[in-house]
mmCIF file of C-alpha atoms in Angstrom:
data_model
loop_
_atom_site.group_PDB
_atom_site.id
_atom_site.type_symbol
_atom_site.label_atom_id
_atom_site.label_comp_id
_atom_site.label_asym_id
_atom_site.label_seq_id
_atom_site.Cartn_x
_atom_site.Cartn_y
_atom_site.Cartn_z
ATOM 1 C CA MET A 970 -55.454 -164.190 -38.636
ATOM 2 C CA SER A 971 -56.805 -160.670 -37.971
ATOM 3 C CA ALA A 972 -53.242 -159.542 -37.192
ATOM 4 C CA PHE A 973 -52.091 -160.767 -40.613
ATOM 5 C CA LEU A 974 -54.971 -158.919 -42.282
ATOM 6 C CA LEU A 975 -54.057 -155.736 -40.415
ATOM 7 C CA SER A 976 -50.419 -155.999 -41.505
ATOM 8 C CA TYR A 977 -51.445 -156.702 -45.092
ATOM 9 C CA THR A 978 -53.811 -153.708 -45.061
ATOM 10 C CA LEU A 979 -51.038 -151.467 -43.750
ATOM 11 C CA LEU A 980 -48.648 -152.759 -46.385
ATOM 12 C CA LYS A 981 -51.088 -152.058 -49.200
ATOM 13 C CA SER A 982 -52.480 -148.743 -47.958
ATOM 14 C CA ALA A 983 -49.092 -147.280 -47.048
ATOM 15 C CA SER A 984 -47.165 -148.564 -50.068
ATOM 16 C CA GLY A 985 -45.020 -145.706 -51.229
ATOM 17 C CA ASN A 986 -44.523 -144.481 -47.659
ATOM 18 C CA PHE A 987 -41.636 -146.515 -46.298
ATOM 19 C CA THR A 988 -41.379 -144.463 -43.103
ATOM 20 C CA THR A 989 -45.012 -145.107 -42.151
ATOM 21 C CA LEU A 990 -44.511 -148.858 -42.397
ATOM 22 C CA VAL A 991 -41.298 -148.694 -40.360
ATOM 23 C CA VAL A 992 -43.012 -146.713 -37.596
ATOM 24 C CA ALA A 993 -45.922 -149.169 -37.591
ATOM 25 C CA GLY A 994 -43.541 -152.112 -37.243
ATOM 26 C CA LEU A 995 -41.705 -150.436 -34.364
ATOM 27 C CA LEU A 996 -44.930 -149.542 -32.559
ATOM 28 C CA PHE A 997 -46.179 -153.132 -32.835
ATOM 29 C CA ARG A 998 -42.952 -154.229 -31.148
ATOM 30 C CA ILE A 999 -42.870 -151.564 -28.449
ATOM 31 C CA VAL A 1000 -46.335 -152.685 -27.323
ATOM 32 C CA PHE A 1001 -44.647 -155.822 -25.934
ATOM 33 C CA ILE A 1002 -41.794 -154.005 -24.188
ATOM 34 C CA VAL A 1003 -42.732 -154.879 -20.581
ATOM 35 C CA ALA A 1004 -44.810 -158.001 -21.301
ATOM 36 C CA ILE A 1005 -43.722 -161.326 -19.824
ATOM 37 C CA PRO A 1006 -43.868 -164.040 -22.548
ATOM 38 C CA ASN A 1007 -46.647 -166.567 -22.015
ATOM 39 C CA LEU A 1008 -46.077 -168.881 -25.001
ATOM 40 C CA SER A 1009 -42.503 -169.825 -24.141
ATOM 41 C CA GLN A 1010 -40.510 -170.617 -21.007
ATOM 42 C CA ASP A 1011 -37.107 -170.349 -22.673
ATOM 43 C CA PHE A 1012 -36.451 -166.772 -21.555
ATOM 44 C CA TYR A 1013 -36.193 -167.929 -17.929
ATOM 45 C CA ARG A 1014 -33.252 -170.115 -18.962
ATOM 46 C CA PHE A 1015 -31.750 -167.176 -20.865
ATOM 47 C CA ILE A 1016 -31.854 -165.057 -17.712
ATOM 48 C CA TRP A 1017 -30.481 -167.952 -15.626
ATOM 49 C CA ASP A 1018 -27.517 -168.507 -17.970
ATOM 50 C CA GLY A 1019 -26.703 -164.801 -18.122
ATOM 51 C CA ARG A 1020 -26.712 -164.382 -14.358
ATOM 52 C CA MET A 1021 -24.614 -167.508 -13.869
ATOM 53 C CA LEU A 1022 -22.019 -166.191 -16.312
ATOM 54 C CA LEU A 1023 -21.976 -162.779 -14.666
ATOM 55 C CA ALA A 1024 -21.443 -164.498 -11.302
ATOM 56 C CA GLY A 1025 -18.402 -166.263 -12.797
ATOM 57 C CA TYR A 1026 -19.883 -169.714 -13.411
ATOM 58 C CA ASN A 1027 -19.819 -171.592 -16.708
ATOM 59 C CA PRO A 1028 -23.494 -172.301 -17.585
ATOM 60 C CA TYR A 1029 -22.465 -175.189 -19.850
ATOM 61 C CA LEU A 1030 -21.055 -177.207 -16.953
ATOM 62 C CA SER A 1031 -23.922 -177.366 -14.476
ATOM 63 C CA LEU A 1032 -27.657 -178.010 -14.353
ATOM 64 C CA PRO A 1033 -30.141 -175.581 -12.792
ATOM 65 C CA GLU A 1034 -31.745 -178.468 -10.899
ATOM 66 C CA GLU A 1035 -28.374 -179.271 -9.270
ATOM 67 C CA TRP A 1036 -28.069 -175.721 -7.969
ATOM 68 C CA ILE A 1037 -31.652 -175.696 -6.717
ATOM 69 C CA THR A 1038 -31.207 -179.047 -4.974
ATOM 70 C CA SER A 1039 -28.020 -177.856 -3.290
ATOM 71 C CA GLY A 1040 -29.809 -174.757 -2.011
ATOM 72 C CA ASN A 1041 -26.701 -172.670 -2.642
ATOM 73 C CA THR A 1042 -27.544 -170.904 -5.929
ATOM 74 C CA PRO A 1043 -25.262 -167.877 -6.488
ATOM 75 C CA ILE A 1044 -27.812 -165.781 -8.418
ATOM 76 C CA PRO A 1045 -30.893 -163.780 -7.373
ATOM 77 C CA GLN A 1046 -34.434 -165.105 -7.974
ATOM 78 C CA ALA A 1047 -33.044 -168.583 -8.685
ATOM 79 C CA ASN A 1048 -36.154 -170.457 -7.508
ATOM 80 C CA ILE A 1049 -38.451 -168.247 -9.577
ATOM 81 C CA LEU A 1050 -36.297 -168.753 -12.668
ATOM 82 C CA TYR A 1051 -36.159 -172.516 -12.148
ATOM 83 C CA GLU A 1052 -39.919 -172.778 -11.688
ATOM 84 C CA GLY A 1053 -40.399 -170.605 -14.765
ATOM 85 C CA MET A 1054 -38.132 -172.606 -17.064
ATOM 86 C CA GLY A 1055 -39.722 -175.884 -15.937
ATOM 87 C CA GLU A 1056 -38.285 -179.144 -14.716
ATOM 88 C CA LEU A 1057 -37.559 -180.420 -18.237
ATOM 89 C CA ASN A 1058 -35.469 -177.388 -19.181
ATOM 90 C CA GLY A 1059 -33.781 -177.269 -15.803
ATOM 91 C CA SER A 1060 -32.675 -180.896 -16.053
ATOM 92 C CA HIS A 1061 -30.754 -180.401 -19.308
ATOM 93 C CA TYR A 1062 -27.493 -178.618 -20.027
ATOM 94 C CA THR A 1063 -27.786 -175.363 -21.922
ATOM 95 C CA ASN A 1064 -27.205 -175.513 -25.685
ATOM 96 C CA TYR A 1065 -27.301 -171.793 -26.475
ATOM 97 C CA PRO A 1066 -24.085 -170.714 -28.266
ATOM 98 C CA PRO A 1067 -21.737 -168.012 -26.928
ATOM 99 C CA LEU A 1068 -23.076 -164.943 -28.752
ATOM 100 C CA SER A 1069 -26.536 -165.695 -27.386
ATOM 101 C CA GLN A 1070 -24.935 -166.058 -23.967
ATOM 102 C CA LEU A 1071 -23.374 -162.610 -24.396
ATOM 103 C CA CYS A 1072 -26.861 -161.150 -24.842
ATOM 104 C CA TYR A 1073 -27.990 -162.915 -21.683
ATOM 105 C CA VAL A 1074 -25.024 -161.461 -19.795
ATOM 106 C CA ILE A 1075 -25.958 -157.958 -20.977
ATOM 107 C CA ALA A 1076 -29.426 -158.489 -19.515
ATOM 108 C CA ALA A 1077 -27.874 -159.718 -16.254
ATOM 109 C CA LEU A 1078 -25.521 -156.742 -16.143
ATOM 110 C CA LEU A 1079 -28.240 -154.156 -16.710
ATOM 111 C CA ALA A 1080 -31.068 -155.834 -14.788
ATOM 112 C CA GLY A 1081 -29.522 -158.512 -12.596
ATOM 113 C CA LYS A 1082 -32.211 -158.469 -9.920
ATOM 114 C CA SER A 1083 -35.355 -157.968 -11.982
ATOM 115 C CA ILE A 1084 -36.967 -160.499 -14.288
ATOM 116 C CA THR A 1085 -39.071 -157.794 -15.928
ATOM 117 C CA GLY A 1086 -35.979 -155.632 -16.371
ATOM 118 C CA SER A 1087 -34.105 -158.545 -17.942
ATOM 119 C CA VAL A 1088 -37.022 -159.136 -20.305
ATOM 120 C CA ILE A 1089 -36.943 -155.476 -21.354
ATOM 121 C CA VAL A 1090 -33.193 -155.654 -22.096
ATOM 122 C CA LEU A 1091 -33.496 -158.902 -24.093
ATOM 123 C CA ARG A 1092 -36.454 -157.489 -26.013
ATOM 124 C CA ALA A 1093 -34.558 -154.291 -26.800
ATOM 125 C CA LEU A 1094 -31.699 -156.351 -28.281
ATOM 126 C CA ILE A 1095 -34.155 -158.272 -30.464
ATOM 127 C CA ILE A 1096 -35.823 -155.060 -31.640
ATOM 128 C CA LEU A 1097 -32.405 -153.619 -32.526
ATOM 129 C CA ALA A 1098 -31.674 -156.782 -34.519
ATOM 130 C CA ASP A 1099 -34.980 -156.411 -36.364
ATOM 131 C CA ILE A 1100 -34.057 -152.826 -37.249
ATOM 132 C CA GLY A 1101 -30.750 -154.153 -38.566
ATOM 133 C CA ILE A 1102 -32.600 -156.745 -40.666
ATOM 134 C CA LEU A 1103 -34.815 -153.977 -42.025
ATOM 135 C CA VAL A 1104 -31.831 -151.826 -43.036
ATOM 136 C CA VAL A 1105 -29.583 -154.575 -44.443
ATOM 137 C CA GLY A 1106 -32.482 -156.505 -45.969
ATOM 138 C CA ARG A 1107 -33.669 -153.405 -47.804
ATOM 139 C CA LYS A 1108 -30.161 -152.818 -49.174
ATOM 140 C CA LEU A 1109 -29.944 -156.434 -50.329
ATOM 141 C CA LEU A 1110 -33.341 -156.233 -52.040
ATOM 142 C CA ILE A 1111 -32.283 -153.091 -53.896
ATOM 143 C CA ALA A 1112 -28.961 -154.698 -54.857
ATOM 144 C CA LEU A 1113 -30.865 -157.687 -56.250
ATOM 145 C CA ASN A 1114 -33.276 -155.431 -58.174
ATOM 146 C CA LEU A 1115 -36.212 -156.584 -56.079
ATOM 147 C CA LYS A 1116 -38.948 -154.427 -54.578
ATOM 148 C CA GLU A 1117 -37.787 -152.985 -51.268
ATOM 149 C CA TYR A 1118 -41.273 -153.366 -49.765
ATOM 150 C CA ARG A 1119 -40.768 -157.134 -49.638
ATOM 151 C CA ILE A 1120 -38.837 -156.577 -46.390
ATOM 152 C CA PHE A 1121 -42.133 -155.852 -44.666
ATOM 153 C CA TRP A 1122 -43.223 -159.466 -45.106
ATOM 154 C CA TYR A 1123 -40.735 -159.892 -42.280
ATOM 155 C CA PHE A 1124 -40.860 -156.572 -40.441
ATOM 156 C CA LEU A 1125 -44.667 -156.314 -40.312
ATOM 157 C CA ASN A 1126 -45.362 -160.027 -40.018
ATOM 158 C CA PRO A 1127 -47.442 -160.642 -36.837
ATOM 159 C CA PHE A 1128 -45.869 -164.079 -36.474
ATOM 160 C CA ILE A 1129 -42.402 -162.497 -36.321
ATOM 161 C CA ILE A 1130 -43.508 -159.800 -33.898
ATOM 162 C CA ILE A 1131 -45.215 -162.284 -31.558
ATOM 163 C CA GLU A 1132 -42.603 -165.054 -31.632
ATOM 164 C CA LEU A 1133 -39.393 -163.020 -31.682
ATOM 165 C CA THR A 1134 -40.170 -159.714 -29.989
ATOM 166 C CA GLY A 1135 -43.024 -161.068 -27.877
ATOM 167 C CA ASN A 1136 -41.650 -164.467 -26.871
ATOM 168 C CA LEU A 1137 -37.970 -163.450 -26.877
ATOM 169 C CA HIS A 1138 -36.499 -165.874 -29.384
ATOM 170 C CA PHE A 1139 -33.062 -164.898 -30.641
ATOM 171 C CA GLU A 1140 -33.611 -165.965 -34.239
ATOM 172 C CA ALA A 1141 -33.813 -162.223 -34.943
ATOM 173 C CA ILE A 1142 -30.151 -161.704 -34.067
ATOM 174 C CA MET A 1143 -29.119 -164.783 -36.051
ATOM 175 C CA ILE A 1144 -31.150 -163.606 -39.063
ATOM 176 C CA PHE A 1145 -29.513 -160.173 -38.896
ATOM 177 C CA PHE A 1146 -26.065 -161.744 -39.218
ATOM 178 C CA ILE A 1147 -27.216 -164.141 -41.967
ATOM 179 C CA THR A 1148 -28.692 -161.282 -44.000
ATOM 180 C CA TRP A 1149 -25.609 -159.139 -43.430
ATOM 181 C CA ALA A 1150 -23.287 -161.999 -44.454
ATOM 182 C CA ILE A 1151 -25.198 -162.569 -47.708
ATOM 183 C CA TYR A 1152 -25.144 -158.837 -48.452
ATOM 184 C CA LEU A 1153 -21.383 -158.664 -47.840
ATOM 185 C CA LEU A 1154 -20.841 -161.694 -50.083
ATOM 186 C CA HIS A 1155 -22.968 -160.114 -52.794
ATOM 187 C CA LYS A 1156 -20.687 -157.062 -52.613
ATOM 188 C CA GLY A 1157 -17.614 -159.290 -52.943
ATOM 189 C CA LEU A 1158 -16.465 -158.867 -49.334
ATOM 190 C CA TRP A 1159 -16.201 -162.603 -48.759
ATOM 191 C CA VAL A 1160 -13.715 -162.445 -45.860
ATOM 192 C CA TRP A 1161 -16.057 -160.273 -43.805
ATOM 193 C CA ALA A 1162 -18.988 -162.378 -44.968
ATOM 194 C CA GLY A 1163 -17.331 -165.483 -43.509
ATOM 195 C CA ILE A 1164 -16.735 -163.751 -40.182
ATOM 196 C CA VAL A 1165 -20.295 -162.441 -39.976
ATOM 197 C CA LEU A 1166 -21.746 -165.842 -40.898
ATOM 198 C CA GLY A 1167 -19.649 -167.261 -38.064
ATOM 199 C CA LEU A 1168 -21.315 -164.774 -35.714
ATOM 200 C CA ALA A 1169 -24.702 -166.038 -36.928
ATOM 201 C CA VAL A 1170 -23.665 -169.602 -36.058
ATOM 202 C CA SER A 1171 -22.536 -168.375 -32.649
ATOM 203 C CA VAL A 1172 -26.107 -167.213 -32.001
ATOM 204 C CA LYS A 1173 -27.801 -170.389 -33.294
ATOM 205 C CA LEU A 1174 -26.074 -173.352 -34.947
ATOM 206 C CA ILE A 1175 -28.543 -173.639 -37.825
ATOM 207 C CA PRO A 1176 -26.541 -171.535 -40.405
ATOM 208 C CA LEU A 1177 -23.930 -174.316 -40.490
ATOM 209 C CA LEU A 1178 -26.331 -176.069 -42.867
ATOM 210 C CA PHE A 1179 -25.783 -173.300 -45.417
ATOM 211 C CA LEU A 1180 -22.024 -173.751 -45.823
ATOM 212 C CA PRO A 1181 -22.131 -176.377 -48.640
ATOM 213 C CA VAL A 1182 -24.606 -174.222 -50.600
ATOM 214 C CA PHE A 1183 -21.988 -171.454 -50.843
ATOM 215 C CA PHE A 1184 -19.649 -173.699 -52.875
ATOM 216 C CA GLN A 1185 -20.822 -172.632 -56.340
ATOM 217 C CA LYS A 1186 -20.869 -168.973 -55.371
ATOM 218 C CA PHE A 1187 -17.087 -169.179 -55.096
ATOM 219 C CA VAL A 1188 -16.203 -171.926 -57.534
ATOM 220 C CA GLY A 1189 -18.715 -171.310 -60.319
ATOM 221 C CA THR A 1190 -20.078 -173.808 -62.831
ATOM 222 C CA SER A 1191 -19.716 -172.029 -66.151
ATOM 223 C CA ASN A 1192 -18.646 -174.427 -68.909
ATOM 224 C CA LYS A 1193 -18.353 -177.062 -66.174
ATOM 225 C CA LYS A 1194 -14.960 -175.639 -65.238
ATOM 226 C CA ILE A 1195 -14.086 -175.530 -61.578
ATOM 227 C CA SER A 1196 -12.000 -172.545 -60.562
ATOM 228 C CA LYS A 1197 -8.980 -173.490 -58.468
ATOM 229 C CA SER A 1198 -8.806 -169.993 -57.010
ATOM 230 C CA GLY A 1199 -12.520 -170.321 -56.241
ATOM 231 C CA ILE A 1200 -11.859 -173.521 -54.305
ATOM 232 C CA LEU A 1201 -9.185 -171.739 -52.288
ATOM 233 C CA LYS A 1202 -11.534 -168.827 -51.571
ATOM 234 C CA PHE A 1203 -14.359 -171.165 -50.595
ATOM 235 C CA THR A 1204 -12.023 -173.078 -48.281
ATOM 236 C CA ALA A 1205 -10.861 -169.809 -46.729
ATOM 237 C CA PHE A 1206 -14.482 -168.660 -46.380
ATOM 238 C CA VAL A 1207 -15.434 -171.850 -44.535
ATOM 239 C CA LEU A 1208 -12.354 -171.564 -42.330
ATOM 240 C CA MET A 1209 -13.203 -167.933 -41.525
ATOM 241 C CA THR A 1210 -16.712 -168.986 -40.544
ATOM 242 C CA LEU A 1211 -15.648 -171.965 -38.456
ATOM 243 C CA GLY A 1212 -12.724 -170.029 -36.993
ATOM 244 C CA THR A 1213 -15.074 -167.287 -35.793
ATOM 245 C CA VAL A 1214 -17.322 -169.911 -34.210
ATOM 246 C CA LEU A 1215 -14.355 -171.608 -32.556
ATOM 247 C CA LEU A 1216 -13.068 -168.309 -31.151
ATOM 248 C CA SER A 1217 -16.465 -167.594 -29.636
ATOM 249 C CA PHE A 1218 -16.527 -171.018 -27.955
ATOM 250 C CA LEU A 1219 -12.876 -170.855 -26.864
ATOM 251 C CA PRO A 1220 -13.482 -169.421 -23.361
ATOM 252 C CA PHE A 1221 -15.813 -172.348 -22.593
ATOM 253 C CA LEU A 1222 -13.961 -175.224 -24.244
ATOM 254 C CA SER A 1223 -13.269 -178.314 -22.178
ATOM 255 C CA TYR A 1224 -13.934 -182.018 -22.461
ATOM 256 C CA GLU A 1225 -16.876 -181.664 -20.066
ATOM 257 C CA PHE A 1226 -18.339 -178.829 -22.142
ATOM 258 C CA ILE A 1227 -18.161 -180.863 -25.368
ATOM 259 C CA GLU A 1228 -19.757 -183.862 -23.655
ATOM 260 C CA ASN A 1229 -22.601 -181.799 -22.153
ATOM 261 C CA PHE A 1230 -23.250 -179.781 -25.305
ATOM 262 C CA THR A 1231 -23.346 -182.787 -27.647
ATOM 263 C CA ARG A 1232 -25.510 -184.719 -25.171
ATOM 264 C CA THR A 1233 -28.125 -181.974 -25.269
ATOM 265 C CA LEU A 1234 -28.012 -181.860 -29.073
ATOM 266 C CA ARG A 1235 -28.551 -185.633 -29.254
ATOM 267 C CA LEU A 1236 -31.533 -185.346 -26.940
ATOM 268 C CA TRP A 1237 -32.968 -182.680 -29.213
ATOM 269 C CA PHE A 1238 -32.933 -185.026 -32.199
ATOM 270 C CA GLN A 1239 -33.799 -188.252 -30.394
ATOM 271 C CA ARG A 1240 -36.224 -187.321 -27.590
ATOM 272 C CA PHE A 1241 -38.249 -184.199 -28.367
ATOM 273 C CA GLU A 1242 -41.250 -184.039 -30.714
ATOM 274 C CA PHE A 1243 -43.362 -181.076 -31.752
ATOM 275 C CA ASN A 1244 -45.073 -179.834 -34.924
ATOM 276 C CA ALA A 1245 -43.252 -182.320 -37.162
ATOM 277 C CA SER A 1246 -44.417 -183.336 -40.627
ATOM 278 C CA ILE A 1247 -42.680 -186.220 -42.425
ATOM 279 C CA TYR A 1248 -41.321 -187.513 -39.126
ATOM 280 C CA TYR A 1249 -44.847 -187.970 -37.751
ATOM 281 C CA ILE A 1250 -45.656 -190.146 -40.763
ATOM 282 C CA ILE A 1251 -42.480 -192.157 -40.141
ATOM 283 C CA ARG A 1252 -43.414 -192.453 -36.460
ATOM 284 C CA TRP A 1253 -46.887 -193.737 -37.377
ATOM 285 C CA ILE A 1254 -45.364 -196.342 -39.699
ATOM 286 C CA GLY A 1255 -42.981 -197.318 -36.901
ATOM 287 C CA TYR A 1256 -45.862 -197.916 -34.506
ATOM 288 C CA LYS A 1257 -47.565 -200.108 -37.117
ATOM 289 C CA ILE A 1258 -44.433 -202.180 -37.791
ATOM 290 C CA VAL A 1259 -42.615 -202.482 -34.453
ATOM 291 C CA GLY A 1260 -45.236 -201.222 -31.993
ATOM 292 C CA TRP A 1261 -43.280 -198.378 -30.359
ATOM 293 C CA ASN A 1262 -41.956 -194.886 -30.984
ATOM 294 C CA ILE A 1263 -38.854 -195.103 -33.206
ATOM 295 C CA ILE A 1264 -37.688 -191.532 -32.568
ATOM 296 C CA GLU A 1265 -34.274 -192.629 -31.290
ATOM 297 C CA THR A 1266 -33.525 -194.472 -34.539
ATOM 298 C CA ALA A 1267 -35.168 -191.891 -36.785
ATOM 299 C CA GLY A 1268 -33.365 -189.084 -34.953
ATOM 300 C CA LYS A 1269 -30.035 -190.590 -35.986
ATOM 301 C CA ILE A 1270 -30.948 -191.245 -39.626
ATOM 302 C CA LEU A 1271 -32.956 -188.149 -40.608
ATOM 303 C CA PRO A 1272 -30.121 -185.616 -40.023
ATOM 304 C CA PHE A 1273 -27.874 -187.757 -42.242
ATOM 305 C CA ILE A 1274 -30.514 -187.713 -44.996
ATOM 306 C CA THR A 1275 -30.729 -183.932 -44.646
ATOM 307 C CA LEU A 1276 -26.961 -183.585 -44.992
ATOM 308 C CA CYS A 1277 -26.968 -185.748 -48.123
ATOM 309 C CA PHE A 1278 -29.779 -183.665 -49.616
ATOM 310 C CA ILE A 1279 -27.962 -180.384 -48.952
ATOM 311 C CA LEU A 1280 -24.726 -181.722 -50.431
ATOM 312 C CA LEU A 1281 -26.637 -182.907 -53.497
ATOM 313 C CA LEU A 1282 -28.428 -179.560 -53.707
ATOM 314 C CA SER A 1283 -25.091 -177.780 -53.525
ATOM 315 C CA TRP A 1284 -23.748 -179.788 -56.443
ATOM 316 C CA ILE A 1285 -26.610 -180.170 -58.919
ATOM 317 C CA LYS A 1286 -28.508 -176.908 -58.389
ATOM 318 C CA LYS A 1287 -27.175 -173.635 -59.744
ATOM 319 C CA ASN A 1288 -26.188 -171.501 -56.769
ATOM 320 C CA SER A 1289 -23.662 -169.188 -58.397
ATOM 321 C CA THR A 1290 -25.708 -165.952 -58.213
ATOM 322 C CA THR A 1291 -26.858 -164.420 -54.944
ATOM 323 C CA LYS A 1292 -30.539 -165.089 -55.725
ATOM 324 C CA GLN A 1293 -29.763 -168.724 -56.538
ATOM 325 C CA LEU A 1294 -27.644 -168.999 -53.384
ATOM 326 C CA ILE A 1295 -30.467 -167.729 -51.175
ATOM 327 C CA THR A 1296 -32.939 -170.072 -52.892
ATOM 328 C CA GLY A 1297 -30.592 -172.995 -52.228
ATOM 329 C CA CYS A 1298 -30.341 -172.038 -48.553
ATOM 330 C CA LEU A 1299 -34.137 -171.744 -48.361
ATOM 331 C CA LEU A 1300 -34.784 -175.144 -49.931
ATOM 332 C CA GLY A 1301 -32.062 -176.882 -47.908
ATOM 333 C CA LEU A 1302 -33.256 -175.466 -44.596
ATOM 334 C CA SER A 1303 -36.895 -176.212 -45.401
ATOM 335 C CA PHE A 1304 -36.004 -179.830 -46.221
ATOM 336 C CA TYR A 1305 -34.270 -180.051 -42.845
ATOM 337 C CA TYR A 1306 -37.403 -178.811 -41.081
ATOM 338 C CA PHE A 1307 -39.660 -181.157 -43.061
ATOM 339 C CA LEU A 1308 -37.616 -184.084 -41.688
ATOM 340 C CA SER A 1309 -37.129 -182.692 -38.175
ATOM 341 C CA THR A 1310 -38.713 -184.211 -35.095
ATOM 342 C CA THR A 1311 -39.256 -180.741 -33.615
ATOM 343 C CA VAL A 1312 -40.285 -177.591 -35.478
ATOM 344 C CA HIS A 1313 -41.145 -174.820 -33.046
ATOM 345 C CA PRO A 1314 -43.054 -171.913 -34.646
ATOM 346 C CA TRP A 1315 -40.159 -169.460 -34.328
ATOM 347 C CA TYR A 1316 -37.957 -171.713 -36.479
ATOM 348 C CA ILE A 1317 -39.952 -170.559 -39.519
ATOM 349 C CA ALA A 1318 -38.487 -167.058 -39.147
ATOM 350 C CA VAL A 1319 -35.353 -168.009 -41.104
ATOM 351 C CA PRO A 1320 -37.140 -169.551 -44.141
ATOM 352 C CA LEU A 1321 -39.483 -166.561 -44.073
ATOM 353 C CA VAL A 1322 -36.744 -163.950 -44.347
ATOM 354 C CA LEU A 1323 -34.896 -165.969 -47.008
ATOM 355 C CA SER A 1324 -38.067 -166.270 -49.065
ATOM 356 C CA ILE A 1325 -38.449 -162.510 -49.526
ATOM 357 C CA PHE A 1326 -35.312 -162.553 -51.683
ATOM 358 C CA THR A 1327 -36.654 -165.362 -53.898
ATOM 359 C CA ASN A 1328 -39.701 -166.283 -55.980
ATOM 360 C CA TYR A 1329 -40.689 -168.941 -53.445
ATOM 361 C CA LYS A 1330 -43.458 -167.832 -51.105
ATOM 362 C CA PHE A 1331 -44.362 -171.051 -49.295
ATOM 363 C CA ALA A 1332 -42.545 -169.786 -46.185
ATOM 364 C CA ILE A 1333 -44.931 -166.810 -46.032
ATOM 365 C CA ALA A 1334 -47.839 -169.260 -46.088
ATOM 366 C CA TRP A 1335 -46.001 -171.309 -43.447
ATOM 367 C CA SER A 1336 -45.694 -168.281 -41.156
ATOM 368 C CA ILE A 1337 -49.502 -168.049 -41.225
ATOM 369 C CA ALA A 1338 -50.321 -171.772 -41.103
ATOM 370 C CA VAL A 1339 -47.897 -172.450 -38.219
ATOM 371 C CA ILE A 1340 -50.410 -170.727 -35.943
ATOM 372 C CA LEU A 1341 -52.316 -174.039 -36.026
ATOM 373 C CA SER A 1342 -49.543 -175.580 -33.926
ATOM 374 C CA TYR A 1343 -50.426 -173.159 -31.105
ATOM 375 C CA THR A 1344 -53.488 -175.292 -30.354
ATOM 376 C CA ALA A 1345 -51.202 -177.575 -28.347
ATOM 377 C CA TYR A 1346 -51.017 -174.809 -25.726
ATOM 378 C CA LEU A 1347 -54.789 -175.085 -25.194
ATOM 379 C CA SER A 1348 -54.422 -178.530 -23.638
ATOM 380 C CA PRO A 1349 -53.279 -178.755 -19.973
ATOM 381 C CA ASP A 1350 -51.012 -181.669 -20.886
ATOM 382 C CA PHE A 1351 -49.701 -179.908 -24.018
ATOM 383 C CA LYS A 1352 -51.264 -182.324 -26.508
ATOM 384 C CA GLU A 1353 -51.068 -181.701 -30.241
ATOM 385 C CA ASN A 1354 -54.024 -181.993 -32.595
ATOM 386 C CA LEU A 1355 -52.486 -183.986 -35.434
ATOM 387 C CA TRP A 1356 -55.374 -183.146 -37.785
ATOM 388 C CA LEU A 1357 -54.487 -179.455 -37.454
ATOM 389 C CA ILE A 1358 -50.780 -180.208 -37.881
ATOM 390 C CA GLY A 1359 -51.720 -182.086 -41.047
ATOM 391 C CA LEU A 1360 -53.714 -179.077 -42.235
ATOM 392 C CA GLU A 1361 -50.761 -176.792 -41.538
ATOM 393 C CA TYR A 1362 -48.370 -178.817 -43.660
ATOM 394 C CA SER A 1363 -50.985 -179.435 -46.358
ATOM 395 C CA ILE A 1364 -51.217 -175.663 -46.836
ATOM 396 C CA VAL A 1365 -47.432 -175.355 -46.948
ATOM 397 C CA CYS A 1366 -47.053 -178.244 -49.405
ATOM 398 C CA VAL A 1367 -49.742 -176.901 -51.750
ATOM 399 C CA VAL A 1368 -48.037 -173.492 -51.921
ATOM 400 C CA LEU A 1369 -44.618 -175.161 -52.281
ATOM 401 C CA TYR A 1370 -45.933 -177.295 -55.140
ATOM 402 C CA CYS A 1371 -47.279 -174.187 -56.859
ATOM 403 C CA ASN A 1372 -43.914 -172.478 -56.370
ATOM 404 C CA LEU A 1373 -42.008 -175.417 -57.835
ATOM 405 C CA ALA A 1374 -44.434 -175.793 -60.724
ATOM 406 C CA LYS A 1375 -44.500 -172.077 -61.439
ATOM 407 C CA PRO A 1376 -42.068 -170.116 -59.248
ATOM 408 C CA LYS A 1377 -43.438 -166.728 -60.306
ATOM 409 C CA THR A 1378 -46.673 -166.470 -58.385
ATOM 410 C CA LEU A 1379 -49.339 -163.876 -57.725
ATOM 411 C CA LEU A 1380 -47.425 -162.831 -54.620
ATOM 412 C CA ASP A 1381 -44.506 -161.501 -56.666
ATOM 413 C CA HIS A 1382 -46.102 -158.096 -57.106
ATOM 414 C CA LEU A 1383 -46.023 -157.559 -53.315
#
């Protein structure tokens, strides 16, 4: 909480001096440059995948535990990396898309025998992405006639600095491409916007949820007339996005890859639980009715409900202007997280950055309240305090209710 107060104080005291705030944000990030993350084990898997690729092996086709068991691992520090990522991670196939894998390869190329060196390279890439978000986000704010200092709710946010720069989560690179794609679309460069959005998907799959929301931006809803040329452009935009994603996956495509990748995605929805909201209520009801955890059933149904909601949102909500489009993406993604079985803290980075271009500020509150989920790390057996999780989402829901009841809030002057 003190970190948030410090960032807020800097934002208020240095308002009018953009350079000072930029330097402060960079210094906060550079502090972490050689630090080994202690709130996430994922970076060990990143390093493993990158070194496997550099050694000529497809990381999507084998498990780390298989290599360790065989005793014939073709990469340096394999045992250290496996112990670091943990048995659970090492027993599942990787699900990180190709552009993320490219970043891991860069780390392997520049620091293939040093874990600390690899961490420095990965962190440098994330910091560069954050600088890109700062530059493009500022341009988009100006283009939308919004205050440019809103970008610092992302760039100076302690949650962002700790989770992305500190713990090496690649949401930063995905967010850079999302922001850039929206800016290009706002400028009318929809072909390039589709390609760039495809690059975002190739970092993390989550931007695929946004595609239906773009429909009205192309087709329009004025006088309830649907533009045929708009439909063609929207179709081309979607094809450009999906085509870019497909091209990035092309070097890895095989039946075995598809089977392994989809298996890991199914496990994510039907096995893992962390920091959930509505799902935990559904789980509790399930225990009362049938006497066991119904995650496998709920994990199949909840994504379908999310898809229906986003399609409905895309049709009934006005999304024809850029501000409306971003709001639609924010609400759709937030609904997805409210129904998800797993909501790691760093997931909130995307709603946070989208919110700075809208009148909805619940994601800013979420970036503060999500700290309550960190209490799970205090327990040796990684046990969540559901009362604190309830408090977290109560805070988010109260702010969301206020936003929906009166979108223009006291935070709009920031």
